[in-house]
Coordinates of C-alpha atoms in Angstrom, one line a residue:
X1 CA 68.9 -103.5 -112.9
X2 CA 71.5 -105.6 -114.5
X3 CA 71.1 -109.0 -113.0
X4 CA 68.1 -110.9 -111.6
X5 CA 67.8 -114.1 -109.5
X6 CA 67.1 -117.2 -111.6
X7 CA 65.8 -120.5 -110.3
X8 CA 68.5 -122.8 -109.1
X9 CA 71.3 -120.4 -108.6
X10 CA 72.7 -118.6 -105.5
X11 CA 72.4 -115.1 -106.8
X12 CA 70.3 -113.1 -104.4
X13 CA 67.5 -110.9 -105.7
X14 CA 67.7 -107.1 -105.5
X15 CA 65.1 -107.3 -102.6
X16 CA 67.2 -109.9 -100.7
X17 CA 70.3 -107.7 -101.1
X18 CA 68.4 -104.6 -99.9
X19 CA 67.0 -106.5 -96.9
X20 CA 70.4 -107.8 -95.8
X21 CA 72.0 -104.2 -96.0
X22 CA 72.6 -102.4 -92.8
X23 CA 71.4 -98.8 -93.0
X24 CA 72.6 -95.8 -91.0
X25 CA 70.1 -93.6 -89.2
X26 CA 69.1 -90.9 -91.6
X27 CA 70.3 -88.3 -89.1
X28 CA 73.8 -89.5 -89.6
X29 CA 73.5 -89.4 -93.4
X30 CA 72.1 -85.9 -93.2
X31 CA 74.9 -84.7 -90.9
X32 CA 77.6 -86.1 -93.2
X33 CA 75.9 -84.3 -96.1
X34 CA 76.0 -80.9 -94.2
X35 CA 72.2 -80.8 -93.5
X36 CA 71.5 -79.0 -90.3
X37 CA 68.9 -80.7 -88.0
X38 CA 66.4 -77.9 -88.2
X39 CA 66.0 -78.6 -92.0
X40 CA 65.3 -82.3 -91.4
X41 CA 61.8 -83.8 -91.0
X42 CA 62.0 -87.4 -90.1
X43 CA 59.7 -90.1 -91.6
X44 CA 60.9 -93.0 -89.5
X45 CA 64.5 -94.0 -88.9
X46 CA 65.7 -94.2 -92.5
X47 CA 63.8 -91.5 -94.4
X48 CA 63.4 -87.8 -94.0
X49 CA 62.2 -84.7 -95.9
X50 CA 64.4 -81.7 -96.2
X51 CA 63.1 -78.1 -96.0
X52 CA 65.4 -76.2 -98.4
X53 CA 64.3 -72.9 -96.8
X54 CA 65.8 -74.0 -93.5
X55 CA 69.2 -75.1 -94.8
X56 CA 72.0 -73.0 -93.3
X57 CA 75.7 -72.5 -93.8
X58 CA 77.8 -73.0 -90.7
X59 CA 79.2 -69.8 -89.3
X60 CA 82.6 -69.0 -90.8
X61 CA 82.2 -71.6 -93.6
X62 CA 83.5 -70.4 -97.0
X63 CA 81.1 -69.7 -99.8
X64 CA 81.0 -72.6 -102.2
X65 CA 79.9 -72.8 -105.9
X66 CA 76.9 -75.0 -106.7
X67 CA 77.8 -78.6 -107.5
X68 CA 78.4 -79.8 -111.0
X69 CA 75.7 -82.0 -112.6
X70 CA 76.4 -85.4 -114.1
X71 CA 73.5 -86.6 -116.1
X72 CA 73.0 -90.3 -116.6
X73 CA 71.0 -91.4 -119.7
X74 CA 71.1 -94.5 -121.9
X75 CA 70.6 -96.2 -125.2
X76 CA 67.1 -97.1 -126.2
X77 CA 65.7 -99.5 -123.6
X78 CA 64.9 -103.1 -124.3
X79 CA 63.5 -106.1 -122.4
X80 CA 67.2 -107.2 -122.0
X81 CA 67.8 -104.4 -119.4
X82 CA 70.1 -101.5 -119.5
X83 CA 70.5 -100.6 -115.8
X84 CA 70.4 -96.8 -115.8
X85 CA 69.4 -96.3 -112.2
X86 CA 71.9 -99.0 -111.1
X87 CA 74.7 -97.2 -113.0
X88 CA 73.6 -93.9 -111.4
X89 CA 73.8 -95.2 -107.9
X90 CA 77.0 -97.2 -108.6
X91 CA 78.7 -94.2 -110.2
X92 CA 77.8 -91.9 -107.3
X93 CA 79.1 -94.4 -104.8
X94 CA 82.3 -94.8 -106.8
X95 CA 82.8 -91.0 -107.0
X96 CA 82.3 -90.8 -103.2
X97 CA 84.8 -93.7 -102.7
X98 CA 87.3 -91.6 -104.8
X99 CA 87.0 -88.7 -102.3
X100 CA 84.4 -86.5 -104.0
X101 CA 81.5 -84.9 -102.1
X102 CA 78.6 -86.5 -104.0
X103 CA 74.8 -86.5 -103.8
X104 CA 72.3 -88.4 -106.0
X105 CA 69.1 -87.0 -107.3
X106 CA 66.6 -89.6 -108.5
X107 CA 62.9 -89.8 -109.5
X108 CA 60.3 -91.6 -107.3
X109 CA 59.0 -94.9 -108.8
X110 CA 55.4 -95.2 -109.9
X111 CA 53.2 -98.0 -108.5
X112 CA 51.7 -98.8 -112.0
X113 CA 55.0 -100.1 -113.5
X114 CA 56.0 -101.8 -110.2
X115 CA 52.9 -103.9 -110.2
X116 CA 52.9 -104.2 -113.9
X117 CA 56.1 -104.9 -115.9
X118 CA 58.8 -102.3 -115.9
X119 CA 60.0 -102.6 -112.3
X120 CA 61.2 -100.0 -109.8
X121 CA 63.6 -97.2 -110.0
X122 CA 66.0 -97.6 -107.0
X123 CA 68.9 -99.4 -108.8
X124 CA 69.8 -103.0 -108.4
X125 CA 72.3 -105.5 -106.8
X126 CA 74.8 -103.7 -104.6
X127 CA 74.0 -100.3 -106.2
X128 CA 70.7 -99.5 -104.7
X129 CA 69.1 -96.6 -102.7
X130 CA 67.5 -97.8 -99.4
X131 CA 65.0 -98.6 -98.0
X132 CA 64.2 -100.0 -101.4
X133 CA 60.8 -101.5 -100.6
X134 CA 59.4 -98.4 -99.1
X135 CA 60.7 -96.1 -101.8
X136 CA 59.1 -98.4 -104.5
X137 CA 55.8 -98.5 -102.6
X138 CA 54.2 -95.5 -100.8
X139 CA 57.4 -93.8 -99.7
X140 CA 56.5 -90.5 -98.0
X141 CA 53.1 -90.0 -99.8
X142 CA 54.2 -87.6 -102.5
X143 CA 52.4 -89.3 -105.3
X144 CA 49.3 -89.4 -103.1
X145 CA 49.5 -85.7 -102.6
X146 CA 50.0 -85.0 -106.3
X147 CA 47.1 -87.4 -107.2
X148 CA 44.9 -85.6 -104.6
X149 CA 45.8 -82.2 -105.9
X150 CA 45.0 -83.2 -109.5
X151 CA 41.7 -84.8 -108.6
X152 CA 40.7 -82.0 -106.3
X153 CA 41.1 -79.6 -109.3
X154 CA 38.8 -81.7 -111.4
X155 CA 36.3 -82.1 -108.6
X156 CA 36.2 -78.3 -108.2
X157 CA 35.9 -77.8 -112.0
X158 CA 32.9 -80.2 -112.3
X159 CA 31.4 -78.6 -109.1
X160 CA 31.7 -75.2 -110.7
X161 CA 29.8 -76.3 -113.8
X162 CA 27.1 -77.9 -111.6
X163 CA 26.7 -74.8 -109.4
X164 CA 25.9 -72.5 -112.4
X165 CA 29.1 -72.3 -114.5
X166 CA 30.0 -68.7 -114.0
X167 CA 33.2 -69.1 -116.0
X168 CA 31.1 -70.4 -119.0
X169 CA 33.3 -73.6 -119.2
X170 CA 32.5 -75.9 -122.0
X171 CA 32.3 -79.5 -120.7
X172 CA 33.1 -80.8 -124.2
X173 CA 36.5 -79.0 -124.3
X174 CA 38.2 -80.1 -121.2
X175 CA 41.9 -80.8 -121.7
X176 CA 42.7 -81.9 -118.1
X177 CA 42.0 -85.4 -116.8
X178 CA 41.7 -87.1 -113.4
X179 CA 44.7 -89.4 -112.5
X180 CA 45.6 -92.6 -110.7
X181 CA 49.0 -94.0 -109.9
X182 CA 48.3 -97.3 -111.5
X183 CA 48.3 -98.8 -115.0
X184 CA 44.5 -99.2 -115.7
X185 CA 43.5 -99.2 -119.4
X186 CA 39.8 -99.4 -118.4
X187 CA 39.9 -95.8 -117.2
X188 CA 41.4 -94.3 -120.4
X189 CA 37.9 -93.2 -121.6
X190 CA 34.9 -92.9 -119.2
X191 CA 31.6 -91.0 -118.9
X192 CA 30.9 -89.1 -115.7
X193 CA 27.9 -87.3 -114.3
X194 CA 25.3 -90.0 -115.1
X195 CA 22.2 -90.5 -113.0
X196 CA 20.3 -87.3 -113.5
X197 CA 20.6 -83.6 -112.8
X198 CA 21.6 -84.1 -109.1
X199 CA 24.7 -86.1 -110.1
X200 CA 26.3 -83.3 -112.2
X201 CA 26.7 -82.6 -115.9
X202 CA 27.3 -85.8 -118.0
X203 CA 30.4 -85.5 -120.1
X204 CA 33.1 -87.7 -121.5
X205 CA 36.3 -87.8 -119.4
X206 CA 39.2 -90.1 -118.8
X207 CA 42.2 -90.9 -116.5
X208 CA 45.9 -90.4 -117.0
X209 CA 48.6 -92.0 -114.9
X210 CA 49.8 -89.7 -112.1
X211 CA 53.2 -89.4 -113.6
X212 CA 51.7 -87.9 -116.7
X213 CA 49.8 -85.3 -114.8
X214 CA 50.6 -81.7 -115.3
X215 CA 50.5 -81.3 -111.5
X216 CA 53.5 -83.7 -111.5
X217 CA 55.3 -81.6 -114.1
X218 CA 54.6 -78.4 -112.2
X219 CA 55.8 -80.1 -109.0
X220 CA 59.0 -81.1 -110.6
X221 CA 59.8 -77.7 -112.3
X222 CA 58.8 -75.3 -109.5
X223 CA 61.7 -73.5 -107.8
X224 CA 59.9 -72.9 -104.5
X225 CA 56.5 -72.7 -102.9
X226 CA 55.6 -69.4 -104.4
X227 CA 56.7 -70.5 -107.9
X228 CA 54.6 -73.7 -107.3
X229 CA 51.5 -71.6 -106.6
X230 CA 52.0 -69.4 -109.7
X231 CA 52.6 -72.3 -111.9
X232 CA 49.5 -74.1 -110.6
X233 CA 47.5 -70.9 -111.3
X234 CA 48.6 -70.9 -114.9
X235 CA 47.4 -74.4 -115.7
X236 CA 44.8 -74.4 -118.5
X237 CA 42.2 -77.2 -117.8
X238 CA 39.7 -76.4 -120.6
X239 CA 38.0 -73.8 -122.7
X240 CA 34.9 -71.7 -122.6
X241 CA 32.0 -72.0 -125.0
X242 CA 33.6 -69.2 -127.0
X243 CA 36.9 -71.1 -127.0
X244 CA 38.9 -69.0 -124.6
X245 CA 41.3 -70.9 -122.2
X246 CA 40.3 -71.3 -118.6
X247 CA 43.0 -71.5 -115.9
X248 CA 43.2 -72.6 -112.3
X249 CA 43.7 -69.0 -111.4
X250 CA 40.4 -68.1 -113.1
X251 CA 38.7 -70.8 -110.8
X252 CA 40.7 -69.3 -107.8
X253 CA 41.9 -72.7 -106.4
X254 CA 45.7 -72.5 -106.8
X255 CA 46.0 -71.8 -103.1
X256 CA 44.2 -74.9 -102.1
X257 CA 46.3 -77.1 -104.5
X258 CA 49.4 -75.5 -103.1
X259 CA 48.3 -76.5 -99.6
X260 CA 47.8 -80.1 -100.6
X261 CA 51.4 -80.1 -102.0
X262 CA 53.1 -78.0 -99.3
X263 CA 54.8 -81.0 -97.6
X264 CA 55.3 -83.1 -100.7
X265 CA 57.3 -80.4 -102.3
X266 CA 60.2 -80.9 -99.8
X267 CA 62.8 -83.4 -101.2
X268 CA 63.1 -86.9 -99.7
X269 CA 66.5 -87.9 -98.2
X270 CA 67.6 -91.6 -98.3
X271 CA 70.9 -93.4 -98.6
X272 CA 72.6 -96.0 -100.9
X273 CA 73.9 -99.3 -99.6
X274 CA 77.3 -97.6 -99.4
X275 CA 76.0 -94.7 -97.5
X276 CA 75.9 -92.0 -100.2
X277 CA 73.1 -89.5 -99.6
X278 CA 70.3 -89.5 -102.2
X279 CA 67.4 -87.2 -102.9
X280 CA 64.5 -89.1 -104.4
X281 CA 61.8 -86.7 -105.4
X282 CA 59.1 -86.4 -108.2
X283 CA 58.6 -88.8 -110.9
X284 CA 57.3 -87.8 -114.4
X285 CA 57.8 -90.5 -117.1
X286 CA 60.1 -89.5 -120.0
X287 CA 58.0 -91.3 -122.6
X288 CA 54.8 -89.2 -121.9
X289 CA 56.3 -86.3 -119.7
X290 CA 59.6 -84.6 -119.1
X291 CA 61.2 -87.4 -117.2
X292 CA 63.4 -85.7 -114.6
X293 CA 63.4 -85.5 -110.8
X294 CA 62.3 -82.3 -109.2
X295 CA 64.2 -79.2 -109.8
X296 CA 64.1 -78.4 -106.0
X297 CA 65.8 -81.7 -105.3
X298 CA 68.5 -81.1 -108.0
X299 CA 69.2 -77.6 -106.7
X300 CA 69.2 -78.7 -103.1
X301 CA 71.7 -81.4 -103.9
X302 CA 73.9 -78.8 -105.7
X303 CA 73.9 -76.7 -102.6
X304 CA 75.2 -79.5 -100.6
X305 CA 77.6 -81.5 -102.8
X306 CA 80.4 -80.9 -105.3
X307 CA 79.0 -83.4 -107.7
X308 CA 75.3 -84.3 -108.2
X309 CA 74.6 -87.5 -110.2
X310 CA 71.1 -87.5 -111.6
X311 CA 69.3 -89.3 -114.4
X312 CA 66.7 -88.7 -117.1
X313 CA 64.2 -91.4 -118.0
X314 CA 64.5 -93.9 -120.8
X315 CA 66.9 -93.3 -123.7
X316 CA 68.8 -90.1 -124.5
X317 CA 66.3 -89.3 -127.3
X318 CA 63.6 -88.8 -124.6
X319 CA 64.8 -88.0 -121.0
X320 CA 68.1 -86.4 -121.8
X321 CA 66.8 -84.3 -124.7
X322 CA 64.0 -83.0 -122.3
X323 CA 66.5 -82.4 -119.5
X324 CA 68.6 -80.2 -121.9
X325 CA 65.7 -78.4 -123.6
X326 CA 63.1 -78.1 -120.9
X327 CA 64.6 -78.5 -117.4
X328 CA 67.9 -76.7 -118.2
X329 CA 65.9 -73.8 -119.6
X330 CA 64.0 -73.4 -116.3
X331 CA 67.2 -73.1 -114.2
X332 CA 70.9 -73.3 -114.4
X333 CA 71.2 -77.1 -114.1
X334 CA 72.9 -77.9 -117.5
X335 CA 75.1 -81.0 -117.0
X336 CA 78.9 -80.8 -116.9
X337 CA 79.1 -84.4 -118.0
X338 CA 76.7 -87.0 -119.6
X339 CA 76.9 -90.7 -119.1
X340 CA 75.2 -93.1 -121.6
X341 CA 74.5 -96.5 -120.2
X342 CA 74.7 -99.5 -122.7
X343 CA 74.8 -103.2 -122.3
X344 CA 76.1 -105.9 -124.5
X345 CA 72.8 -107.8 -124.2
X346 CA 70.7 -104.7 -125.2
X347 CA 73.0 -103.9 -128.1
X348 CA 72.7 -107.5 -129.4
X349 CA 68.9 -107.3 -129.1
X350 CA 69.0 -104.1 -131.2
X351 CA 71.1 -106.2 -133.6
X352 CA 68.3 -108.7 -134.1
X353 CA 69.0 -111.3 -131.4
X354 CA 65.8 -112.5 -129.6
X355 CA 65.8 -112.2 -125.8
X356 CA 66.1 -116.0 -125.2
X357 CA 69.4 -116.1 -127.1
X358 CA 71.1 -113.1 -125.6
X359 CA 73.5 -115.2 -123.4
X360 CA 75.1 -116.6 -126.6
X361 CA 78.3 -114.8 -127.6
X362 CA 77.6 -112.9 -130.8
X363 CA 80.0 -110.1 -131.8
X364 CA 78.2 -109.8 -135.2
X365 CA 74.9 -108.9 -133.6
X366 CA 76.7 -106.4 -131.3
X367 CA 78.2 -104.7 -134.3
X368 CA 74.8 -104.5 -136.0
X369 CA 73.1 -103.2 -132.9
X370 CA 75.7 -100.6 -131.9
X371 CA 74.1 -98.2 -134.4
X372 CA 71.6 -97.4 -131.7
X373 CA 74.3 -96.3 -129.3
X374 CA 76.0 -94.3 -132.0
X375 CA 72.9 -92.3 -132.7
X376 CA 72.5 -91.5 -129.0
X377 CA 76.2 -90.5 -128.8
X378 CA 75.9 -88.1 -131.8
X379 CA 72.7 -86.7 -130.3
X380 CA 74.3 -85.8 -127.0
X381 CA 77.2 -84.2 -128.9
X382 CA 74.6 -81.8 -130.5
X383 CA 74.2 -80.3 -127.0
X384 CA 77.9 -79.5 -126.8
X385 CA 78.9 -82.4 -124.6
X386 CA 80.9 -85.5 -125.5
X387 CA 79.4 -88.3 -123.4
X388 CA 81.1 -91.1 -121.5
X389 CA 79.8 -94.5 -122.2
X390 CA 79.1 -96.8 -119.2
X391 CA 79.1 -100.5 -120.3
X392 CA 76.9 -102.1 -117.5
X393 CA 78.4 -105.6 -117.1
X394 CA 76.4 -108.8 -117.1
X395 CA 77.8 -112.1 -116.0
X396 CA 77.1 -113.6 -119.5
X397 CA 79.1 -110.9 -121.3
X398 CA 82.3 -112.3 -122.9
X399 CA 85.7 -110.6 -122.8
X400 CA 85.6 -110.6 -126.6
X401 CA 82.3 -108.7 -126.7
X402 CA 83.4 -106.2 -124.0
X403 CA 86.7 -105.5 -125.7
X404 CA 85.0 -105.1 -129.1
X405 CA 82.6 -102.5 -127.6
X406 CA 85.4 -100.6 -125.8
X407 CA 87.4 -100.5 -129.0
X408 CA 84.3 -99.3 -131.0
X409 CA 83.8 -96.4 -128.5
X410 CA 87.5 -95.4 -128.8
X411 CA 87.1 -95.3 -132.6
X412 CA 84.0 -93.1 -132.1
X413 CA 86.1 -90.7 -130.1
X414 CA 84.3 -91.2 -126.7
X415 CA 85.6 -92.5 -123.3
X416 CA 84.1 -95.7 -122.1
X417 CA 84.4 -98.0 -119.2
X418 CA 83.0 -101.4 -118.1
X419 CA 81.2 -101.0 -114.8
X420 CA 80.3 -103.9 -112.6
X421 CA 78.4 -102.0 -110.1
X422 CA 75.5 -104.5 -109.8
X423 CA 77.8 -107.3 -108.6
X424 CA 80.6 -105.5 -106.9
X425 CA 78.9 -102.2 -106.0
X426 CA 80.0 -98.7 -106.4
X427 CA 81.1 -98.8 -102.8
X428 CA 83.5 -101.6 -103.9
X429 CA 85.7 -101.2 -106.9
X430 CA 83.1 -102.1 -109.6
X431 CA 82.8 -98.5 -110.8
X432 CA 86.2 -97.0 -110.1
X433 CA 87.3 -96.7 -113.8
X434 CA 84.0 -95.3 -114.8
X435 CA 84.2 -92.7 -111.9
X436 CA 87.7 -91.7 -113.0
X437 CA 86.6 -91.0 -116.6
X438 CA 83.4 -89.2 -115.5
X439 CA 85.5 -87.0 -113.1
X440 CA 87.8 -86.1 -115.9
X441 CA 84.9 -85.3 -118.2
X442 CA 83.4 -82.9 -115.6
X443 CA 86.7 -80.9 -115.8
X444 CA 86.8 -81.0 -119.6
X445 CA 85.6 -77.6 -121.0
X446 CA 82.5 -77.7 -123.2
X447 CA 79.9 -75.3 -124.6
X448 CA 76.5 -76.4 -123.6
X449 CA 73.7 -75.4 -126.1
X450 CA 70.0 -76.1 -126.6
X451 CA 68.8 -77.9 -129.7
X452 CA 66.4 -75.1 -130.7
X453 CA 65.6 -71.5 -129.8
X454 CA 62.3 -70.8 -128.0
X455 CA 61.2 -68.2 -130.6
X456 CA 61.1 -71.0 -133.2
X457 CA 57.6 -72.0 -134.2
X458 CA 56.1 -75.1 -132.4
X459 CA 55.9 -76.9 -135.7
X460 CA 59.6 -76.2 -136.4
X461 CA 60.6 -77.2 -132.8
X462 CA 58.9 -80.6 -133.4
X463 CA 60.5 -81.0 -136.8
X464 CA 63.9 -80.2 -135.3
X465 CA 63.6 -82.8 -132.6
X466 CA 62.2 -85.4 -135.0
X467 CA 64.9 -84.9 -137.6
X468 CA 68.0 -84.1 -135.5
X469 CA 67.4 -86.5 -132.6
X470 CA 65.2 -89.3 -134.0
X471 CA 66.7 -89.3 -137.5
X472 CA 63.2 -89.2 -139.1
X473 CA 62.6 -87.8 -142.6
X474 CA 59.8 -85.5 -141.3
X475 CA 56.6 -85.1 -139.4
X476 CA 53.0 -85.8 -140.3
X477 CA 50.5 -83.7 -138.3
X478 CA 46.9 -85.0 -137.9
X479 CA 44.0 -82.7 -138.6
X480 CA 43.4 -82.2 -134.9
X481 CA 47.1 -81.5 -134.3
X482 CA 47.1 -78.8 -137.1
X483 CA 44.0 -77.2 -135.5
X484 CA 45.8 -77.3 -132.1
X485 CA 48.9 -75.6 -133.6
X486 CA 46.7 -72.7 -134.8
X487 CA 45.1 -72.5 -131.3
X488 CA 48.5 -72.4 -129.6
X489 CA 49.6 -69.6 -131.9
X490 CA 46.4 -67.7 -131.3
X491 CA 46.7 -67.9 -127.5
X492 CA 50.4 -66.8 -127.5
X493 CA 51.8 -70.1 -126.3
X494 CA 54.2 -70.8 -129.1
X495 CA 57.3 -69.6 -127.1
X496 CA 57.2 -72.8 -124.9
X497 CA 59.6 -75.7 -125.4
X498 CA 58.2 -79.0 -126.7
X499 CA 57.8 -82.3 -124.7
X500 CA 57.6 -85.2 -127.1
X501 CA 55.4 -88.1 -126.0
X502 CA 56.8 -91.1 -127.9
X503 CA 57.5 -94.8 -127.4
X504 CA 60.7 -95.3 -125.5
X505 CA 61.6 -98.5 -127.4
X506 CA 62.5 -96.9 -130.8
X507 CA 63.7 -93.7 -132.3
X508 CA 60.5 -93.9 -134.5
X509 CA 57.0 -93.9 -133.0
X510 CA 56.8 -97.7 -133.8
X511 CA 58.1 -99.7 -130.8
X512 CA 59.0 -102.6 -133.1
X513 CA 61.6 -100.7 -135.1
X514 CA 64.8 -101.3 -133.2
X515 CA 68.3 -100.2 -133.8
X516 CA 68.7 -96.9 -135.7
X517 CA 65.9 -96.9 -138.2
X518 CA 65.9 -94.6 -141.2
X519 CA 63.2 -93.6 -143.7
X520 CA 60.4 -93.1 -141.4
X521 CA 57.9 -90.3 -140.4
X522 CA 56.8 -89.3 -136.9
X523 CA 53.0 -89.0 -136.7
X524 CA 51.9 -86.3 -134.3
X525 CA 48.2 -87.0 -133.5
X526 CA 47.6 -84.1 -131.0
X527 CA 49.2 -81.3 -129.0
X528 CA 48.5 -80.5 -125.4
X529 CA 49.5 -77.0 -124.0
X530 CA 50.8 -77.4 -120.5
X531 CA 50.7 -73.7 -119.6
X532 CA 51.6 -74.3 -115.9
X533 CA 54.5 -76.5 -116.5
X534 CA 55.6 -74.3 -119.4
X535 CA 55.8 -76.8 -122.2
X536 CA 53.7 -78.3 -125.1
X537 CA 53.2 -82.0 -125.2
X538 CA 53.2 -83.6 -128.6
X539 CA 51.4 -87.0 -128.7
X540 CA 52.9 -89.3 -131.3
X541 CA 52.0 -92.6 -132.6
X542 CA 50.1 -94.9 -130.3
X543 CA 51.8 -93.8 -127.0
X544 CA 49.3 -93.7 -124.1
X545 CA 49.1 -91.4 -121.1
X546 CA 47.5 -94.2 -119.2
X547 CA 49.4 -97.5 -119.6
X548 CA 47.8 -100.9 -119.3
X549 CA 49.0 -103.9 -117.3
X550 CA 50.7 -106.9 -119.1
X551 CA 49.2 -110.3 -119.4
X552 CA 51.1 -111.5 -116.4
X553 CA 51.6 -108.5 -114.0
X554 CA 54.5 -108.6 -111.7
X555 CA 52.0 -108.2 -108.9
X556 CA 51.2 -112.0 -109.4
X557 CA 54.4 -112.9 -107.7
X558 CA 54.3 -110.4 -104.8
X559 CA 53.2 -111.0 -101.2
X560 CA 54.4 -110.3 -97.6
X561 CA 55.8 -112.8 -95.2
X562 CA 54.5 -113.5 -91.6
X563 CA 56.4 -110.5 -90.3
X564 CA 55.0 -108.2 -93.0
X565 CA 58.1 -108.0 -95.1
X566 CA 57.6 -107.7 -98.9
X567 CA 58.3 -110.9 -101.0
X568 CA 58.8 -111.0 -104.8
X569 CA 59.4 -107.2 -105.1
X570 CA 62.2 -107.5 -107.7

């Protein structure tokens, strides 16, 4: 989000704006989007699931080409705020306002960051998807289903070991963990099975956050229910005593896991404040997973709209790279245009200004920090697409700073526009100029390409990402990572793309190195083959797959009023 309520002013909070908005019945949104009633499963008056298998084309309607994808990414995030989701929503509303048939595809928020520090993922100000509070909390229960499927698998694995271990599973070589949709550092490392033989086999275990689960990745990359079942069956959860991989199919429970996910796999339909239809579905983090909403939601949106505005998590070095090199390999969803969101505030922070002084005009700091945006621009161009820069406007931005940034973008050869979609909304005129430039970019010919071929070795894929995208000098592999590389080669998994798990705050694996650092090495401490999802996770630096809560969690200011309405939720 690009603005927040401050004490003593009259600016409403995101929650207050959302609560004042008048929503249309979801059936009206569906009808306007061309969704037939048979494909709609209502979850109250303002939410619904869509069954893609039941979508029909009206008799006599002409065949239409799948919609073009606009991918929204950003510069490296800072505590100053960038507003990627806000810009995504505002841009889509503005494109709809200009007469385009548009649909949004977004990830679902995770409860851990909502109660912790990061916030939600529904946009902000007058560019939000609604009902904001329900989407940010339990929504339609998708994360519960994913958590349940993940933990059912591990309960079945440990039961198999307890009941005789016919598969010869080595409890010391598990690569799959239980999960929880919460930031809880106390669960990173645990011991289970204590209390004697009747309680199971003692072993070291741990929890990841739900959004880091391979079940989440499989959920978001599956093309349909059958593909979901096959991918679940291919998940490797551990190894035998003679070091052979053991899969879900070996255990024979892929059908049960599919059953737990059969309703969740259907995309969720909601609306923006301006009435633009939005599919909010799936939610892997981009710093520890592949960071994109479900492929089913993206493809469903493409079947219904001419333009689909979607986003990839965090900066373009993470989410956008993974969208291009992972998601766009799984299906034909390569973007026709890419938008990079930047703010004057965040650029000044990358230029060395502390957060408490960002409201002070400082073109010098802006000029120093813009190197971060420049590297992201050049990175997107390596995929064959020239991005459009969206300058998400804050009230404290000066005309001099905004003009300087627009002139800098012009000198870099990229289109740019100031977007005031938080304050004026995409349904108003706040994003008109940005929408016009993006619409022109969609029609501009380009030659999309991946960063690396799949037949490249895993080591060289990592080195390519690290040097080409992050700007590092090279890679340092730990001894365990080198052993895992040999294991991956031996098991025939080296043809998969790589998913880098890295801090989102820096191009390096050190969160404190802002801007566009040089002269650094990326440290890969371990590799985890995700054979169901179809990629290999490279854990770098100190990045955690189970985050912790901050000293003062956002939960401390949350409550409900006497009518049960949320208070203090953004």
